[in-house]
Short mmCIF file of C-alpha atoms and ligand atoms in Angstrom, two decimals:
data_model
loop_
_atom_site.label_atom_id
_atom_site.label_comp_id
_atom_site.label_asym_id
_atom_site.label_seq_id
_atom_site.Cartn_x
_atom_site.Cartn_y
_atom_site.Cartn_z
CA UNK A 1 22.33 5.46 38.32
CA UNK A 2 21.88 1.36 37.43
CA UNK A 3 24.30 0.65 34.53
CA UNK A 4 22.28 -0.62 31.58
CA UNK A 5 23.11 -3.92 29.84
CA UNK A 6 25.42 -3.73 26.75
CA UNK A 7 23.15 -3.96 23.09
CA UNK A 8 24.87 -5.58 20.32
CA UNK A 9 23.41 -4.61 17.07
CA UNK A 10 24.67 -6.38 13.72
CA UNK A 11 24.16 -4.84 10.40
CA UNK A 12 24.51 -1.24 10.30
CA UNK A 13 22.51 -0.55 7.54
CA UNK A 14 18.97 0.88 7.05
CA UNK A 15 17.39 -1.24 10.43
CA UNK A 16 20.38 -1.72 12.22
CA UNK A 17 21.62 1.76 12.43
CA UNK A 18 17.97 2.82 13.53
CA UNK A 19 17.80 0.36 15.92
CA UNK A 20 21.41 1.16 17.57
CA UNK A 21 20.19 4.64 17.90
CA UNK A 22 17.30 3.82 19.50
CA UNK A 23 19.02 1.62 22.33
CA UNK A 24 21.67 4.56 22.84
CA UNK A 25 18.67 6.84 23.22
CA UNK A 26 17.33 4.72 25.78
CA UNK A 27 20.97 5.11 27.69
CA UNK A 28 22.71 1.57 26.72
CA UNK A 29 25.91 1.13 25.55
CA UNK A 30 25.98 -0.21 22.06
CA UNK A 31 28.41 -2.44 19.85
CA UNK A 32 27.54 -1.76 16.02
CA UNK A 33 29.01 -4.40 13.40
CA UNK A 34 28.92 -5.12 10.03
CA UNK A 35 30.97 -7.31 7.63
CA UNK A 36 31.19 -4.41 5.07
CA UNK A 37 34.17 -2.25 5.63
CA UNK A 38 33.39 1.23 6.58
CA UNK A 39 29.70 0.65 7.20
CA UNK A 40 29.91 1.20 10.67
CA UNK A 41 31.65 4.66 10.53
CA UNK A 42 29.00 5.45 7.69
CA UNK A 43 26.24 4.74 10.04
CA UNK A 44 27.69 6.66 12.55
CA UNK A 45 28.17 9.80 10.61
CA UNK A 46 24.86 9.75 9.33
CA UNK A 47 24.00 9.52 12.88
CA UNK A 48 26.02 12.32 13.99
CA UNK A 49 23.90 14.44 10.99
CA UNK A 50 20.46 13.26 12.42
CA UNK A 51 21.28 13.92 15.92
CA UNK A 52 22.45 17.58 14.85
CA UNK A 53 19.20 18.15 13.05
CA UNK A 54 17.24 16.98 16.18
CA UNK A 55 19.60 19.65 18.10
CA UNK A 56 18.59 22.31 15.67
CA UNK A 57 14.98 21.71 15.85
CA UNK A 58 15.46 21.91 19.92
CA UNK A 59 14.38 18.03 20.06
CA UNK A 60 17.58 17.28 21.74
CA UNK A 61 20.31 19.38 23.77
CA UNK A 62 23.38 19.29 22.45
CA UNK A 63 24.78 17.34 25.59
CA UNK A 64 22.38 14.37 24.94
CA UNK A 65 23.43 14.29 21.18
CA UNK A 66 27.22 13.98 21.81
CA UNK A 67 25.98 11.42 24.68
CA UNK A 68 23.94 9.27 22.47
CA UNK A 69 26.49 9.16 19.53
CA UNK A 70 29.12 8.40 22.29
CA UNK A 71 27.29 5.38 23.30
CA UNK A 72 27.57 3.80 19.90
CA UNK A 73 30.85 1.98 19.40
CA UNK A 74 32.39 -0.03 16.21
CA UNK A 75 32.90 -3.80 16.98
CA UNK A 76 35.80 -5.01 14.45
CA UNK A 77 33.93 -8.43 14.48
CA UNK A 78 30.81 -10.53 15.83
CA UNK A 79 33.49 -12.07 18.29
CA UNK A 80 33.65 -8.41 20.07
CA UNK A 81 30.05 -8.74 20.84
CA UNK A 82 30.52 -11.15 23.93
CA UNK A 83 29.89 -8.68 26.64
CA UNK A 84 26.42 -8.15 25.24
CA UNK A 85 23.31 -8.92 27.31
CA UNK A 86 21.19 -8.34 24.20
CA UNK A 87 22.25 -9.03 20.56
CA UNK A 88 19.94 -7.70 17.63
CA UNK A 89 20.45 -8.87 14.20
CA UNK A 90 19.59 -6.60 11.28
CA UNK A 91 21.59 -8.42 8.71
CA UNK A 92 20.95 -9.44 5.08
CA UNK A 93 17.59 -11.30 4.64
CA UNK A 94 18.92 -14.83 3.91
CA UNK A 95 18.17 -17.44 5.91
CA UNK A 96 21.34 -19.43 5.60
CA UNK A 97 23.67 -16.20 6.28
CA UNK A 98 21.09 -15.89 9.38
CA UNK A 99 21.44 -19.27 10.78
CA UNK A 100 25.32 -18.96 10.37
CA UNK A 101 25.36 -15.92 12.60
CA UNK A 102 23.16 -17.37 15.27
CA UNK A 103 25.30 -20.61 15.24
CA UNK A 104 28.47 -18.49 16.21
CA UNK A 105 26.68 -15.98 18.30
CA UNK A 106 25.25 -19.01 20.79
CA UNK A 107 29.07 -20.16 21.46
CA UNK A 108 29.96 -16.57 22.09
CA UNK A 109 27.90 -14.25 24.59
CA UNK A 110 26.57 -15.61 28.12
CA UNK A 111 24.17 -17.90 28.80
CA UNK A 112 21.47 -15.58 29.85
CA UNK A 113 21.95 -12.91 26.75
CA UNK A 114 19.08 -12.56 24.33
CA UNK A 115 19.29 -13.04 20.83
CA UNK A 116 17.15 -11.23 18.70
CA UNK A 117 16.43 -11.38 14.90
CA UNK A 118 14.90 -8.18 12.98
CA UNK A 119 13.71 -10.54 9.84
CA UNK A 120 10.89 -9.30 8.26
CA UNK A 121 9.84 -12.61 6.61
CA UNK A 122 11.91 -15.42 7.59
CA UNK A 123 10.88 -18.24 10.16
CA UNK A 124 12.08 -17.40 13.97
CA UNK A 125 11.88 -20.93 14.71
CA UNK A 126 14.19 -21.95 11.72
CA UNK A 127 16.94 -19.14 12.72
CA UNK A 128 16.84 -20.30 16.71
CA UNK A 129 17.11 -24.03 15.41
CA UNK A 130 20.65 -23.18 14.29
CA UNK A 131 21.75 -21.88 17.80
CA UNK A 132 22.63 -23.93 20.78
CA UNK A 133 20.22 -22.75 22.75
CA UNK A 134 17.13 -21.84 20.91
CA UNK A 135 15.43 -21.07 24.13
CA UNK A 136 17.04 -17.46 24.06
CA UNK A 137 16.46 -16.40 20.55
CA UNK A 138 13.33 -14.22 19.65
CA UNK A 139 12.32 -11.99 17.06
CA UNK A 140 12.19 -8.10 17.65
CA UNK A 141 10.79 -6.74 14.10
CA UNK A 142 11.30 -2.94 14.31
CA UNK A 143 9.65 -0.86 11.31
CA UNK A 144 11.31 1.66 8.98
CA UNK A 145 12.50 4.07 10.08
CA UNK A 146 13.42 2.46 13.29
CA UNK A 147 13.75 5.86 15.03
CA UNK A 148 10.32 7.03 14.17
CA UNK A 149 8.05 4.22 14.08
CA UNK A 150 6.81 3.12 17.61
CA UNK A 151 5.90 -0.42 16.86
CA UNK A 152 7.85 -3.52 17.94
CA UNK A 153 6.59 -6.92 16.92
CA UNK A 154 7.82 -9.35 19.43
CA UNK A 155 7.90 -12.90 18.20
CA UNK A 156 8.74 -15.84 20.44
CA UNK A 157 9.62 -19.27 18.15
CA UNK A 158 8.72 -22.52 18.75
CA UNK A 159 11.30 -23.05 21.13
CA UNK A 160 11.44 -19.94 23.00
CA UNK A 161 11.47 -19.86 26.65
CA UNK A 162 8.43 -19.00 28.18
CA UNK A 163 8.58 -15.60 29.65
CA UNK A 164 11.10 -14.25 27.57
CA UNK A 165 8.68 -12.47 25.03
CA UNK A 166 7.15 -10.45 28.15
CA UNK A 167 10.69 -9.62 29.11
CA UNK A 168 11.40 -8.12 25.96
CA UNK A 169 8.15 -6.68 25.68
CA UNK A 170 9.06 -4.90 28.91
CA UNK A 171 12.36 -3.75 27.73
CA UNK A 172 10.77 -2.06 24.51
CA UNK A 173 8.36 -0.17 26.54
CA UNK A 174 11.56 1.19 28.27
CA UNK A 175 12.88 2.32 24.96
CA UNK A 176 9.57 3.99 24.19
CA UNK A 177 8.42 1.57 21.79
CA UNK A 178 4.97 0.09 21.53
CA UNK A 179 5.55 -3.77 21.22
CA UNK A 180 3.01 -6.29 20.52
CA UNK A 181 3.43 -9.96 20.93
CA UNK A 182 2.59 -12.19 17.68
CA UNK A 183 3.01 -16.11 16.94
CA UNK A 184 5.82 -16.77 14.16
CA UNK A 185 3.68 -17.13 11.28
CA UNK A 186 4.37 -15.60 8.13
CA UNK A 187 4.43 -11.64 7.72
CA UNK A 188 3.86 -11.97 11.58
CA UNK A 189 0.82 -9.07 12.13
CA UNK A 190 1.50 -5.67 10.06
CA UNK A 191 2.65 -7.84 6.89
CA UNK A 192 0.46 -10.29 7.06
CA UNK A 193 -3.05 -8.13 7.74
CA UNK A 194 -2.12 -5.31 5.37
CA UNK A 195 -1.70 -7.45 2.38
CA UNK A 196 -5.61 -6.57 0.82
CA UNK A 197 -4.62 -2.68 1.17
CA UNK A 198 -2.42 -3.44 -1.93
CA UNK A 199 -3.96 -6.75 -3.24
CA UNK A 200 -7.56 -5.83 -3.40
CA UNK A 201 -6.96 -1.96 -5.04
CA UNK A 202 -4.73 -3.83 -7.35
CA UNK A 203 -7.98 -6.33 -8.08
CA UNK A 204 -10.19 -3.47 -8.45
CA UNK A 205 -8.07 -1.58 -10.95
CA UNK A 206 -7.43 -4.71 -12.74
CA UNK A 207 -11.63 -5.34 -12.96
CA UNK A 208 -11.85 -1.55 -13.69
CA UNK A 209 -13.87 -0.42 -10.85
CA UNK A 210 -11.92 2.82 -10.89
CA UNK A 211 -8.31 4.27 -11.84
CA UNK A 212 -5.46 4.49 -9.35
CA UNK A 213 -5.79 8.19 -8.39
CA UNK A 214 -9.50 7.34 -7.78
CA UNK A 215 -8.99 4.38 -5.40
CA UNK A 216 -6.15 6.25 -3.67
CA UNK A 217 -8.07 9.32 -3.03
CA UNK A 218 -11.23 7.31 -1.85
CA UNK A 219 -9.03 5.35 0.77
CA UNK A 220 -7.41 8.51 1.96
CA UNK A 221 -10.80 10.33 2.49
CA UNK A 222 -11.43 7.95 5.13
CA UNK A 223 -8.45 8.71 6.90
CA UNK A 224 -5.59 6.31 5.14
CA UNK A 225 -2.34 8.84 4.91
CA UNK A 226 -1.48 7.74 1.73
CA UNK A 227 -3.25 5.58 -1.07
CA UNK A 228 -2.22 1.88 -2.02
CA UNK A 229 -0.78 2.88 -5.23
CA UNK A 230 1.13 5.98 -3.75
CA UNK A 231 2.31 3.57 -0.99
CA UNK A 232 3.76 0.89 -3.27
CA UNK A 233 5.29 3.42 -5.27
CA UNK A 234 6.84 4.83 -2.10
CA UNK A 235 7.81 1.37 -0.84
CA UNK A 236 9.11 0.16 -4.01
CA UNK A 237 7.31 -2.30 -6.21
CA UNK A 238 9.87 -4.69 -6.13
CA UNK A 239 9.93 -4.96 -2.43
CA UNK A 240 6.15 -4.71 -2.16
CA UNK A 241 5.76 -7.37 -4.62
CA UNK A 242 8.40 -9.79 -2.96
CA UNK A 243 6.64 -9.19 0.41
CA UNK A 244 3.20 -10.20 -1.15
CA UNK A 245 4.77 -13.13 -3.07
CA UNK A 246 6.95 -14.46 0.14
CA UNK A 247 3.48 -14.49 2.27
CA UNK A 248 1.76 -16.39 -0.61
CA UNK A 249 4.18 -19.04 -0.68
CA UNK A 250 4.75 -19.37 3.05
CA UNK A 251 1.26 -19.79 3.26
CA UNK A 252 1.26 -22.69 0.82
CA UNK A 253 -0.53 -20.47 -1.81
CA UNK A 254 -3.34 -19.37 -0.05
CA UNK A 255 -5.57 -17.39 -2.29
CA UNK A 256 -6.34 -14.34 -0.48
CA UNK A 257 -2.31 -13.45 -0.56
CA UNK A 258 -1.95 -14.12 -4.89
CA UNK A 259 0.16 -11.61 -6.01
CA UNK A 260 -0.93 -9.35 -8.92
CA UNK A 261 0.05 -9.77 -12.70
CA UNK A 262 -0.23 -5.64 -12.98
CA UNK A 263 2.38 -5.41 -10.01
CA UNK A 264 4.66 -8.04 -11.37
CA UNK A 265 4.81 -6.41 -14.88
CA UNK A 266 5.16 -3.33 -13.15
CA UNK A 267 8.47 -4.46 -11.63
CA UNK A 268 9.33 -6.27 -14.86
CA UNK A 269 9.08 -2.69 -16.66
CA UNK A 270 11.53 -1.36 -14.38
CA UNK A 271 8.89 1.31 -12.82
CA UNK A 272 9.56 0.49 -9.36
CA UNK A 273 8.23 3.64 -7.63
CA UNK A 274 9.91 6.72 -6.48
CA UNK A 275 13.24 5.44 -6.50
CA UNK A 276 13.21 5.03 -10.24
CA UNK A 277 11.57 8.13 -10.82
CA UNK A 278 8.44 6.12 -12.19
CA UNK A 279 5.83 3.69 -10.88
CA UNK A 280 2.27 3.50 -11.01
CA UNK A 281 2.50 7.42 -11.46
CA UNK A 282 5.60 9.51 -12.75
CA UNK A 283 8.00 11.45 -10.36
CA UNK A 284 9.44 13.10 -12.85
CA UNK A 285 10.09 16.99 -12.38
CA UNK A 286 7.17 18.70 -14.15
CA UNK A 287 4.72 15.93 -14.28
CA UNK A 288 1.73 16.56 -11.77
CA UNK A 289 -0.12 13.99 -10.06
CA UNK A 290 -3.37 12.57 -12.33
CA UNK A 291 -6.75 13.77 -10.85
CA UNK A 292 -9.22 11.26 -8.81
CA UNK A 293 -12.44 11.17 -10.66
CA UNK A 294 -15.09 11.91 -7.61
CA UNK A 295 -17.95 9.83 -7.50
CA UNK A 296 -19.53 8.80 -3.83
CA UNK A 297 -20.85 5.59 -5.09
CA UNK A 298 -17.52 4.47 -6.61
CA UNK A 299 -15.73 5.59 -3.59
CA UNK A 300 -17.96 3.94 -1.20
CA UNK A 301 -17.77 0.62 -3.20
CA UNK A 302 -13.51 0.77 -3.24
CA UNK A 303 -13.65 1.44 0.51
CA UNK A 304 -16.21 -0.88 1.33
CA UNK A 305 -14.17 -3.80 -0.54
CA UNK A 306 -10.99 -3.20 0.65
CA UNK A 307 -12.10 -2.76 4.34
CA UNK A 308 -14.07 -5.73 4.46
CA UNK A 309 -10.52 -7.61 3.18
CA UNK A 310 -8.65 -5.83 5.80
CA UNK A 311 -11.35 -6.59 8.57
CA UNK A 312 -11.61 -10.11 7.63
CA UNK A 313 -7.78 -10.73 7.75
CA UNK A 314 -7.34 -9.16 11.05
CA UNK A 315 -10.33 -11.35 12.25
CA UNK A 316 -9.07 -14.51 10.81
CA UNK A 317 -5.53 -13.76 12.38
CA UNK A 318 -7.55 -13.19 15.84
CA UNK A 319 -9.20 -16.28 15.04
CA UNK A 320 -5.79 -18.38 14.52
CA UNK A 321 -4.43 -16.87 17.52
CA UNK A 322 -1.80 -14.86 15.62
CA UNK A 323 -2.07 -12.22 18.51
CA UNK A 324 -4.58 -10.46 20.78
CA UNK A 325 -7.40 -8.08 19.27
CA UNK A 326 -5.65 -5.60 21.31
CA UNK A 327 -2.14 -6.02 19.86
CA UNK A 328 -3.60 -6.58 15.97
CA UNK A 329 -5.42 -3.03 16.42
CA UNK A 330 -2.35 -1.70 18.19
CA UNK A 331 0.13 -3.10 15.14
CA UNK A 332 -1.83 -1.62 12.28
CA UNK A 333 -1.99 1.99 14.02
CA UNK A 334 1.46 2.18 15.47
CA UNK A 335 3.35 0.13 12.61
CA UNK A 336 1.60 1.52 9.34
CA UNK A 337 -0.31 4.40 10.69
CA UNK A 338 -4.11 3.09 10.02
CA UNK A 339 -6.56 5.45 11.49
CA UNK A 340 -8.17 2.91 13.43
CA UNK A 341 -7.78 -0.47 14.56
CA UNK A 342 -9.21 -3.11 12.17
CA UNK A 343 -11.26 -4.92 14.72
CA UNK A 344 -12.41 -1.47 16.48
CA UNK A 345 -13.49 -0.39 12.79
CA UNK A 346 -15.32 -3.63 12.41
CA UNK A 347 -17.32 -2.97 15.48
CA UNK A 348 -18.59 0.30 14.48
CA UNK A 349 -21.12 -1.56 11.81
CA UNK A 350 -20.78 -4.80 13.17
CA UNK A 351 -19.39 -8.45 12.03
CA UNK A 352 -22.59 -8.82 10.01
CA UNK A 353 -22.71 -6.07 8.03
CA UNK A 354 -18.81 -7.10 6.92
CA UNK A 355 -19.83 -10.87 6.58
CA UNK A 356 -22.56 -9.58 3.88
CA UNK A 357 -20.30 -7.84 1.94
CA UNK A 358 -17.76 -10.53 2.04
CA UNK A 359 -20.15 -13.17 0.88
CA UNK A 360 -21.59 -10.83 -1.66
CA UNK A 361 -18.31 -10.45 -3.10
CA UNK A 362 -17.76 -14.42 -2.90
CA UNK A 363 -21.14 -14.79 -4.96
CA UNK A 364 -20.16 -12.39 -7.34
CA UNK A 365 -16.40 -13.62 -7.97
CA UNK A 366 -16.91 -17.11 -7.11
CA UNK A 367 -13.01 -17.10 -5.49
CA UNK A 368 -12.19 -18.52 -1.98
CA UNK A 369 -10.37 -15.33 -1.75
CA UNK A 370 -13.51 -13.71 -0.52
CA UNK A 371 -14.52 -16.31 2.27
CA UNK A 372 -15.23 -14.96 5.76
CA UNK A 373 -13.29 -15.90 8.77
CA UNK A 374 -14.80 -18.36 11.12
CA UNK A 375 -14.70 -15.92 13.67
CA UNK A 376 -16.03 -13.02 11.66
CA UNK A 377 -18.92 -15.12 11.09
CA UNK A 378 -19.21 -16.30 14.92
CA UNK A 379 -19.37 -12.95 15.75
CA UNK A 380 -22.15 -11.68 13.16
CA UNK A 381 -24.52 -14.77 14.35
CA UNK A 382 -23.85 -14.02 17.66
CA UNK A 383 -24.05 -10.20 17.52
CA UNK A 384 -20.73 -9.88 19.69
CA UNK A 385 -18.23 -7.38 19.31
CA UNK A 386 -14.26 -7.28 19.37
CA UNK A 387 -13.94 -5.02 22.18
N1 NAD B 401 14.40 -2.13 5.47
C1 NAD B 401 13.21 -2.25 6.19
O1 NAD B 401 12.30 -1.53 5.82
C2 NAD B 401 13.18 -3.53 7.17
C3 NAD B 401 12.11 -3.07 7.94
C4 NAD B 401 11.78 -4.16 9.27
C5 NAD B 401 12.71 -5.36 9.01
N2 NAD B 401 13.96 -5.39 7.91
C6 NAD B 401 14.86 -6.80 8.13
O2 NAD B 401 15.97 -5.91 8.60
C7 NAD B 401 17.04 -6.82 8.24
C8 NAD B 401 17.94 -5.73 7.29
O3 NAD B 401 17.38 -4.80 6.36
P1 NAD B 401 18.17 -3.73 5.90
O4 NAD B 401 16.76 -2.94 5.45
O5 NAD B 401 18.65 -2.65 7.27
O6 NAD B 401 19.24 -3.86 5.30
P2 NAD B 401 20.49 -3.57 4.90
O7 NAD B 401 20.86 -4.07 3.45
O8 NAD B 401 20.47 -1.69 4.56
O9 NAD B 401 21.52 -3.51 5.71
C9 NAD B 401 22.06 -4.79 5.87
C10 NAD B 401 23.62 -4.48 6.51
O10 NAD B 401 23.94 -5.75 6.91
C11 NAD B 401 25.16 -6.04 6.63
N3 NAD B 401 25.43 -7.43 6.47
C12 NAD B 401 25.36 -8.45 5.44
N4 NAD B 401 25.35 -9.56 5.96
C13 NAD B 401 26.13 -9.78 7.04
C14 NAD B 401 27.06 -10.47 8.07
N5 NAD B 401 26.80 -11.72 7.50
N6 NAD B 401 27.18 -10.10 9.14
C15 NAD B 401 27.26 -8.96 9.21
N7 NAD B 401 27.06 -7.66 8.57
C16 NAD B 401 26.22 -8.14 7.47
C17 NAD B 401 25.52 -5.38 5.29
O11 NAD B 401 27.01 -5.10 4.66
C18 NAD B 401 24.48 -4.14 5.45
O12 NAD B 401 24.80 -3.09 5.92
C19 NAD B 401 16.66 -7.80 7.26
O13 NAD B 401 16.70 -8.66 7.73
C20 NAD B 401 15.19 -6.96 6.65
O14 NAD B 401 13.91 -8.02 6.27
C21 NAD B 401 13.87 -4.66 7.21
#
């Protein structure tokens, strides 16, 4: 059997440990490094427990589990990653720390080795610029938990070599992942297109359209696995607020992405969600979830408004060539489990319907946030569909 290249993973936290598991499951020898003493050993112990559970559930044979675990070896320092054909960085989300690492890596690995970053919010182009050969630097954005979520956003920077994104997408397919290729723009696909799911729901709550459980229930009734408030509590309101804020700032304060004061106050209060026992809902023992107030007209108004904003966001990403229509829809179904791709969803009623919804919202609110994407308007005028 052909020997697989060695994959280096730097950062043995939530994402790095998961990515190392994925690479090892795909048959690669993996070298795992972390600056914090004991972090790699802890990740390997956790992986052993995870693999044991998979064996108990008969999803893996015990031989396979031993082989996967055995393929991951600790690297004492970044210098040990010299033999790697691909290095994936999953360290702290700090541009200066990442740049320093890529500066170091550039002089360390073979000329043809690929250097990837798992950053969620930083510019790939900026990270690559620190490396002696920016052409070999690319974003490989996995989703949490990496072994379970199929999506990988493959993000070439401005100086990334032509063809590297296609090669990486091919490699990710070999790892049984679903790659999508997207432009190096803030939030890539998922963290950009999903913003209105939270933002518009918070706005409706603030305007008194409905309470939180009613908004959550309406969206679950059309196929979303969790409502926005439940999901923000799961993600952590501090994290969700920080992502929204970073996307808003990175787009030079585009009004569509404006963060919510309600969420800011929530963060200030320390009610961060499940992890603190209280967020929008209480998770303390003995407290049940509040009931939604069923009302078909209210539910229709909620879902129409959130879907119109999500569809507009996906259409605008297509308009600005962030990704193809196919990849935009794959990203939302495979990265955040949306019940359908947003552009396919738009096609069900046709673009003209959604432009009318957005025009009515803009007329009512007088806010730029509701302006339809030029592409959605063009499709409405021509009667064309996305697929
Ligand atoms: N957590 C998520 O849901 C998620 C999803 C996708 C992408 N990301 C991105 O993945 C990266 C890692 O996130 P995480 O949640 O796994 O963080 P984490 O805090 O769980 O792990 C980061 C690890 O990196 C180590 N580290 C920090 N600086 C280092 C350095 N200079 N050299 C070597 N090791 C270093 C830390 O000791 C820690 O073990 C970030 O860029 C984040 O934006 C996170």
